[in-house]
Coordinates of C-alpha atoms and ligand atoms in Angstrom, one line a residue:
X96 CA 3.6 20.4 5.0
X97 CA 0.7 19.2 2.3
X98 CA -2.6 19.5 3.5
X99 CA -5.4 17.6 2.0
X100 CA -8.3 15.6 3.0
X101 CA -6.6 13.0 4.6
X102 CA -5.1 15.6 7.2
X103 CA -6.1 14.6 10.5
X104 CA -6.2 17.7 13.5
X105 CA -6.6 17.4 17.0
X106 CA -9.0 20.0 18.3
X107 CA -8.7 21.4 21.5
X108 CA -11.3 24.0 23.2
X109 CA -11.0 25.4 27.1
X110 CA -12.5 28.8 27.1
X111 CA -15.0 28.8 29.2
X112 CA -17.0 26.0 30.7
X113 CA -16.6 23.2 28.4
X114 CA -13.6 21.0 28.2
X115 CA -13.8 20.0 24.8
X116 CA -11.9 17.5 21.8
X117 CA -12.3 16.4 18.5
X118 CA -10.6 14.7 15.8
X119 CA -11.5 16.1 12.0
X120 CA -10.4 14.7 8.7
X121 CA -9.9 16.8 5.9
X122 CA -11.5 19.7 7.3
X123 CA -15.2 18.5 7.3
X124 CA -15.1 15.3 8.4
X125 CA -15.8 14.5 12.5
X126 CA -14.0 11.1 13.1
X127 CA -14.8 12.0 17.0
X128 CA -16.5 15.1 19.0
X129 CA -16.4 14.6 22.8
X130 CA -17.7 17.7 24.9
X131 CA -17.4 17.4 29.1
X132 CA -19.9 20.4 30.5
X133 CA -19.2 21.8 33.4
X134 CA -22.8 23.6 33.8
X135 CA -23.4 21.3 37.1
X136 CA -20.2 22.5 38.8
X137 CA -21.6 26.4 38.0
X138 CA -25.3 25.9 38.6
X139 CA -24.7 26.7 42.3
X140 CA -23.3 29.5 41.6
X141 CA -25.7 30.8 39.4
X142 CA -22.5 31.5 36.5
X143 CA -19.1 30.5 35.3
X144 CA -16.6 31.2 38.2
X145 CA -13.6 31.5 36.1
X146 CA -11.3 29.6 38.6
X147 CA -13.4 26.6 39.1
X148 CA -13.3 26.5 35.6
X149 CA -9.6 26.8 35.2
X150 CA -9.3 23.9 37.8
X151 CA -11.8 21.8 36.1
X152 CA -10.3 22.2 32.5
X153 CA -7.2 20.6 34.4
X154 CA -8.5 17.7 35.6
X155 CA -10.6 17.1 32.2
X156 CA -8.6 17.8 29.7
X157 CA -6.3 15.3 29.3
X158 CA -9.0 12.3 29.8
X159 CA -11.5 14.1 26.9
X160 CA -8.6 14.5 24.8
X161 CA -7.9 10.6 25.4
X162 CA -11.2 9.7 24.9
X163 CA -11.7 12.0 21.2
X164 CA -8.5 10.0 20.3
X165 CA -9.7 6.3 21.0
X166 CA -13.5 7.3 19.8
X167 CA -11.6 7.9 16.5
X168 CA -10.0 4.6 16.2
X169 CA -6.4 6.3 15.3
X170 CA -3.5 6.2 17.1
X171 CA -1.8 8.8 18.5
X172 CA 0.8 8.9 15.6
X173 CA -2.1 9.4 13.2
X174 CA -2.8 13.1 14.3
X175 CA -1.1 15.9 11.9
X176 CA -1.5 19.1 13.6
X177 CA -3.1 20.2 16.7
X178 CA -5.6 22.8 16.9
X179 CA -6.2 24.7 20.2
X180 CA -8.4 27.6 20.9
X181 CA -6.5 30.6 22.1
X182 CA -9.1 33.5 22.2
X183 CA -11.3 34.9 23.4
X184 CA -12.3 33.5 26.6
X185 CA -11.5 33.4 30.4
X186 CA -7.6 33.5 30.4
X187 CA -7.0 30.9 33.5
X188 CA -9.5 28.3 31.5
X189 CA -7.7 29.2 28.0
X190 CA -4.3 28.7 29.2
X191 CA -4.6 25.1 30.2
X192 CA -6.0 23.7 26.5
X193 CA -3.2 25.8 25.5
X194 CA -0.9 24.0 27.5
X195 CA -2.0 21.0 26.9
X196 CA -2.1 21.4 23.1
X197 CA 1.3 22.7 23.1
X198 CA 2.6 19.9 24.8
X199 CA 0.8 17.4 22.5
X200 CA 2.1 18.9 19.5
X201 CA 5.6 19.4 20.6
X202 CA 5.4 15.6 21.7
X203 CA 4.4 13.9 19.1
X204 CA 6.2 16.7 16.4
X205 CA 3.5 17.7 14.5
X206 CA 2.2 21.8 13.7
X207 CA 0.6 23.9 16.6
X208 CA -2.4 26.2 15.6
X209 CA -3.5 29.0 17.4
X210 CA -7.7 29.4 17.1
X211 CA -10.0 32.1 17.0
X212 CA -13.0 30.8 19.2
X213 CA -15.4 33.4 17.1
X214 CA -14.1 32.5 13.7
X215 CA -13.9 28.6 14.7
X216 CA -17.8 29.6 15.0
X217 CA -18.3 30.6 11.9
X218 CA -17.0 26.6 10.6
X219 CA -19.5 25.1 12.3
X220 CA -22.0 24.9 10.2
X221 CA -19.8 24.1 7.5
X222 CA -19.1 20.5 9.4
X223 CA -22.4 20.0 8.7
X224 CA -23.0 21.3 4.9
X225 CA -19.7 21.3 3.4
X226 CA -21.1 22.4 0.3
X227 CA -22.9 25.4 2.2
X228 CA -23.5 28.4 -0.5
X229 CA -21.3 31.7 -0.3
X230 CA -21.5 34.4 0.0
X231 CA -23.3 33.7 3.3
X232 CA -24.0 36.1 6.2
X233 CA -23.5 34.8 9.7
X234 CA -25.1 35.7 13.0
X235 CA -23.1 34.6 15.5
X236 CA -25.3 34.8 19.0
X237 CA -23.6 33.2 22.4
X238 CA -22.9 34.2 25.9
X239 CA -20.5 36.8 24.7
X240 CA -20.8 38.0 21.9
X241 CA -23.8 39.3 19.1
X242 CA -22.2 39.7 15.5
X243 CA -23.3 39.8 11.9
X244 CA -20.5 38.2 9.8
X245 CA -20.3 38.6 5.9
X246 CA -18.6 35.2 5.1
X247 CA -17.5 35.0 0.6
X248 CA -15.7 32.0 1.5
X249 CA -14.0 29.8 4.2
X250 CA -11.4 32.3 5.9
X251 CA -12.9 35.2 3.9
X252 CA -14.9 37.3 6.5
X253 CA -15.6 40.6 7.8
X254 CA -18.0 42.3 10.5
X255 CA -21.1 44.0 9.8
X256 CA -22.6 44.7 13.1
X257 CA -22.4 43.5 16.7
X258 CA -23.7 44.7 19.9
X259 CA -23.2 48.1 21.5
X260 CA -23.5 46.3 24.9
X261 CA -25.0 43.4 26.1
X262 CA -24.6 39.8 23.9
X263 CA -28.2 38.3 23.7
X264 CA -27.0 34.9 25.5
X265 CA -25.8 37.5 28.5
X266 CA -29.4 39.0 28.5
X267 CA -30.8 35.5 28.0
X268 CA -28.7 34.4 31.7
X269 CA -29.7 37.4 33.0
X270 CA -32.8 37.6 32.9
X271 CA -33.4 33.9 34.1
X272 CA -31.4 34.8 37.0
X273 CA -33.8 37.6 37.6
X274 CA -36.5 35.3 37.4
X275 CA -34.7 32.7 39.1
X276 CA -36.2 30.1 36.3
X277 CA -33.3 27.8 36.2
X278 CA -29.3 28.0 34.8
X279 CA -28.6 28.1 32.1
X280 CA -31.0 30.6 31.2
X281 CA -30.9 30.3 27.6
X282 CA -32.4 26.9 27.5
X283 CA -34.3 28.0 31.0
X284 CA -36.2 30.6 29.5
X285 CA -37.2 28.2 26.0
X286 CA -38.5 26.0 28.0
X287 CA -40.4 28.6 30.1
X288 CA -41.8 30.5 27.2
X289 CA -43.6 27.5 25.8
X290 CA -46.1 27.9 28.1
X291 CA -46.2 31.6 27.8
X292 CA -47.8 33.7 25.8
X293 CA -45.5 36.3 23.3
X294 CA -47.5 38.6 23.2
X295 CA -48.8 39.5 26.9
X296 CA -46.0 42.0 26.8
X297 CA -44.6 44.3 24.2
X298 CA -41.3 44.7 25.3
X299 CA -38.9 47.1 22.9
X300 CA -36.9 45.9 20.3
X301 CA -34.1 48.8 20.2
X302 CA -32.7 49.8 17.2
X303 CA -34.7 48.0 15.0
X304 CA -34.4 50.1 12.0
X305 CA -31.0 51.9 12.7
X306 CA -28.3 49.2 11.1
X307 CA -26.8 46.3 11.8
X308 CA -25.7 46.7 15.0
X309 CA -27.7 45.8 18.3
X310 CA -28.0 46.2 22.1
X311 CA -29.8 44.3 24.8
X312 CA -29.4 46.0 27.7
X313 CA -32.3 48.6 27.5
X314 CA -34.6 45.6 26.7
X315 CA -33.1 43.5 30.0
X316 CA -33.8 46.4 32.6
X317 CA -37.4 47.1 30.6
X318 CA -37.8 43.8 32.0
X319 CA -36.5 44.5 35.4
X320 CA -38.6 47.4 35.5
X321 CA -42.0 45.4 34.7
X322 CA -41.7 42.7 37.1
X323 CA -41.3 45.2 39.8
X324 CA -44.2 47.1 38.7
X325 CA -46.4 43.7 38.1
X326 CA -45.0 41.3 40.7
X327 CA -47.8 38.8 39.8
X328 CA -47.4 38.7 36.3
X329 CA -46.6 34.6 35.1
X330 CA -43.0 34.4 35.0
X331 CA -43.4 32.1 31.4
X332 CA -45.4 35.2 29.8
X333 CA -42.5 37.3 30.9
X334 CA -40.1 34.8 29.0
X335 CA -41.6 34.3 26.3
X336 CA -42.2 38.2 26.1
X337 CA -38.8 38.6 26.4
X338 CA -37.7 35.6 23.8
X339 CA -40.4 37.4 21.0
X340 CA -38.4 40.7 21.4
X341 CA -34.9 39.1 21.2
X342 CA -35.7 37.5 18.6
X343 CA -37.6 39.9 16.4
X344 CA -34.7 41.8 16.1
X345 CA -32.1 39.2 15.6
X346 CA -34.2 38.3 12.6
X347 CA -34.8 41.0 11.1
X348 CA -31.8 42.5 11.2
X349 CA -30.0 39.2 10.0
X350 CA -32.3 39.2 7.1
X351 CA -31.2 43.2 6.2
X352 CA -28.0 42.4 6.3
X353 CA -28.2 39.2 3.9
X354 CA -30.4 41.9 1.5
X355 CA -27.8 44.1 1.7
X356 CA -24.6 42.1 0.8
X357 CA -26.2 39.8 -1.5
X358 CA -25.6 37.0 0.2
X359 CA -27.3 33.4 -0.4
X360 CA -26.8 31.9 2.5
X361 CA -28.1 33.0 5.8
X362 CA -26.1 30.7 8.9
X363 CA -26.5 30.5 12.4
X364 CA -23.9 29.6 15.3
X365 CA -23.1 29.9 18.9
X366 CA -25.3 29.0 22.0
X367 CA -28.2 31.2 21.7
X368 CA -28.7 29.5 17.8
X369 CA -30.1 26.6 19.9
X370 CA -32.9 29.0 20.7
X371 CA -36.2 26.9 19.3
X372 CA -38.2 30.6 18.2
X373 CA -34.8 31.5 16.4
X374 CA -34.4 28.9 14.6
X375 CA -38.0 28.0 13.3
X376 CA -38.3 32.2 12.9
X377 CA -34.7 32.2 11.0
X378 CA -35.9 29.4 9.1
X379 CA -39.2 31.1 8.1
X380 CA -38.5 34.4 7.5
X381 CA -35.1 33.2 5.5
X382 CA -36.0 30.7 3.6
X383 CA -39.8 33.0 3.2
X384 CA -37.5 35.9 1.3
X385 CA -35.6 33.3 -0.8
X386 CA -32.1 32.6 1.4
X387 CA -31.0 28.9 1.9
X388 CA -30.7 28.9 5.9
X389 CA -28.1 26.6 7.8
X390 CA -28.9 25.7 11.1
X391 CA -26.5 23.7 12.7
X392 CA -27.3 21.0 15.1
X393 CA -27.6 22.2 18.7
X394 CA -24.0 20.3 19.4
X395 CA -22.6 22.1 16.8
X396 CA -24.2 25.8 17.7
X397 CA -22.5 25.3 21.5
X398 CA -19.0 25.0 22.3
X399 CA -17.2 22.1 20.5
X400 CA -13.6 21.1 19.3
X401 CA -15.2 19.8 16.6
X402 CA -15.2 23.3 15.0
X403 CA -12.0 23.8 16.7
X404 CA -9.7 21.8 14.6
X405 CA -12.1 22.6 11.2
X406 CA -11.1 26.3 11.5
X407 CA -7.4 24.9 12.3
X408 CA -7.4 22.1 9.4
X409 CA -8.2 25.7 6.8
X410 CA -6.0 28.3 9.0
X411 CA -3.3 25.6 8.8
X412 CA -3.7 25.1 4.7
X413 CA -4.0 28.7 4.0
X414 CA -1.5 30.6 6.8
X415 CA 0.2 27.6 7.9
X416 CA 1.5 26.8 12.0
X417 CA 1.5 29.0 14.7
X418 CA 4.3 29.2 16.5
X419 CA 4.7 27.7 20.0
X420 CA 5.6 31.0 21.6
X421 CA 1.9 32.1 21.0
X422 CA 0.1 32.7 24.3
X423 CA -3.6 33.0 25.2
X424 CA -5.4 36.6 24.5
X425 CA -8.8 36.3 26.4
X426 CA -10.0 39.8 24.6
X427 CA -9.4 38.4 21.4
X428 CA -11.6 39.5 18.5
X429 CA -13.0 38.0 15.4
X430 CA -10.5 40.4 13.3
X431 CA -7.4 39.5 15.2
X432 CA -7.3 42.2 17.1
X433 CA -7.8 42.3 21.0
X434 CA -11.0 44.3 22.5
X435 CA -12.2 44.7 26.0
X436 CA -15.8 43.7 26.7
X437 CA -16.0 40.3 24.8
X438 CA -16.5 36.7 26.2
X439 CA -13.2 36.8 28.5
X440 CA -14.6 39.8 30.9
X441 CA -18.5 38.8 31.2
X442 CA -18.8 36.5 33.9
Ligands
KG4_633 O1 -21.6 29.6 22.5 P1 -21.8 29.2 23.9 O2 -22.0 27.7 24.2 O3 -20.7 29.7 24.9 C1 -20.3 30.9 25.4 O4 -20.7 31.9 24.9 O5 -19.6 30.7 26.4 O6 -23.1 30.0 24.4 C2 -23.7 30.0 25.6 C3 -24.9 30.9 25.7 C4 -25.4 31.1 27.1 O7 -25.7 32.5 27.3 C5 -26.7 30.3 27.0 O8 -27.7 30.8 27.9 C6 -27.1 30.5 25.6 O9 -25.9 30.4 24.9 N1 -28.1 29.4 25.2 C7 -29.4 29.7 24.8 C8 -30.0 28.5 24.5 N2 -29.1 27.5 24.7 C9 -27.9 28.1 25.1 N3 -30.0 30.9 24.7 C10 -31.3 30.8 24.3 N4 -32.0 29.7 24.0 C11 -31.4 28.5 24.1 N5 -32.0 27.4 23.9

């Protein structure tokens, strides 16, 4: 099959609480992007309860996926290939895009292609600077997963560090459930540490000069620990406390790894890049030591399909189909292979 820029892909995305789909032209071009949260069916629970999701994604799916294709003003017969994600994530909520994007493709007799969630993360920002400048280093921050990603081209990556435990959007949820500020926490605690004051507390920032790898979970009982020990303390000091440590070290060590590699692009992507401190502190440090920083829109740093069928539209060109006998691996990682502890196991 010829792919160019007039190939149009379905993308598909069910794994974890968005029900997501998109139509892309050509890679780069968004001819539709519709995203139906389920955050209100979770808030009561305080998390993602992976079969409410499953169930959810059921009774979504086929009306977003409906609604991407008449947004687009094609028909049906226009799509080329379907895109679905197939890893990492909860396995009930990945198996029904998979399902469904199976079936589509095998009904209207077009390619299937099996997506990497993380690496579909690392197009996103690409959707929105096509012309983005490589070699880029990516830091990938969401509810799962902390990495550092050394990106020389579209489909050309490899890892330089990640988190020893915790993903900062995990400590992020955490730690407004802790200071029962509001779900999600990411955007919870943003909001609360506008009003507070950074530097009231000096929480650590672990690891700070040892690599490129991180961890959150010594910083997240810290916390713990000094609400106990100060019960009066102003919960937005606390968050914004907490944000300022988080963020000092995602910087920084984002900005090593750039210096180390060479690279000329520094990108953000994933949930926690919709972080406010982040982004301004990514864009001043970055752009300060001479880096051209991406920061994707805040649609495009959350879950999308958007970025679903970009990733598929290049996977398709350069390795094409998958094949339909391809199942959903929850503890996929960004290599390819499968590792415990990601996104499918958190909640
Ligand atoms: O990539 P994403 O949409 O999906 C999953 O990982 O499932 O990321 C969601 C994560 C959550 O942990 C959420 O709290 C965090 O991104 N997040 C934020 C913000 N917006 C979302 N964290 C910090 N600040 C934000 N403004």
């Amino acid at each position: 099959m010829h792919i160019d820029n007039s190939t149009v892909v379905l993308g598909i995305e069910s794994s974890c609480d968005e029900t997501a789909a998109a139509i892309v032209m050509g890679g780069n071009d968004v001819l539709s992007s519709v995203v139906s949260s389920q955050i209100d069916i979770h808030a009561k629970f305080g998390g993602v309860v992976p079969e409410v999701a499953s169930r959810a994604h059921l009774e979504l799916m086929q009306p977003v996926i409906n609604e991407a294709i008449q947004l687009a003003g094609i028909g049906a017969e226009r799509i080329n290939a379907v895109a679905t994600t197939i890893g990492p994530g909860l396995i009930g909520a990945l198996l029904v895009g998979v399902s469904a994007g199976k079936a589509m493709a095998y009904g209207l007799g077009v390619p299937f292609i099996g997506v990497n969630h993380l690496e579909a993360h690392l197009y996103a920002a690409l959707l929105e600077e096509p012309h983005l400048p490589f070699p880029a280093v990516v830091l990938l921050v969401s509810g799962g997963n902390t990495l550092l990603v050394h990106m020389t081209a579209p489909g050309e990556y490899s890892l330089l560090g990640a988190t020893i435990d915790d993903a900062a959007g995990e400590a992020f949820d955490k730690i407004a459930r802790f200071l029962d500020i509001g779900y999600p926490g990411g955007p919870a605690i943003d909001a609360a540490a506008q009003l507070g004051n950074p530097q009231s507390i000096e929480f650590p920032r672990a690891m700070l000069h040892d690599g490129l790898d991180f961890s959150f979970s010594g910083l997240k009982t810290s916390v713990i620990n000094y609400v106990r020990k100060n019960p009066d303390v102003a919960s937005h000091d606390i968050a914004a406390s907490f944000q300022c440590a988080v963020v000092d070290v995602l910087v920084i060590k984002t900005l090593r790894a750039a210096q180390q590699v060479g690279a000329k692009s520094i990108v953000l992507g994933g949930g926690v890049a919709a972080n406010s401190l982040l982004r301004s502190e990514m864009q001043r440090v970055g752009s300060g030591a001479g880096f051209h920083v991406a920061l994707p829109s805040k649609a495009m740093c959350t879950d999308n399909a958007a970025m679903i069928a970009s990733a598929g539209w290049y996977r398709l060109r350069d390795h094409g189909p998958s094949g339909l006998d391809i199942g959903a691996i929850p503890h996929l990682s960004l290599t390819g292979s499968t590792v415990r502890g990601n996104r499918g196991e958190r909640k």
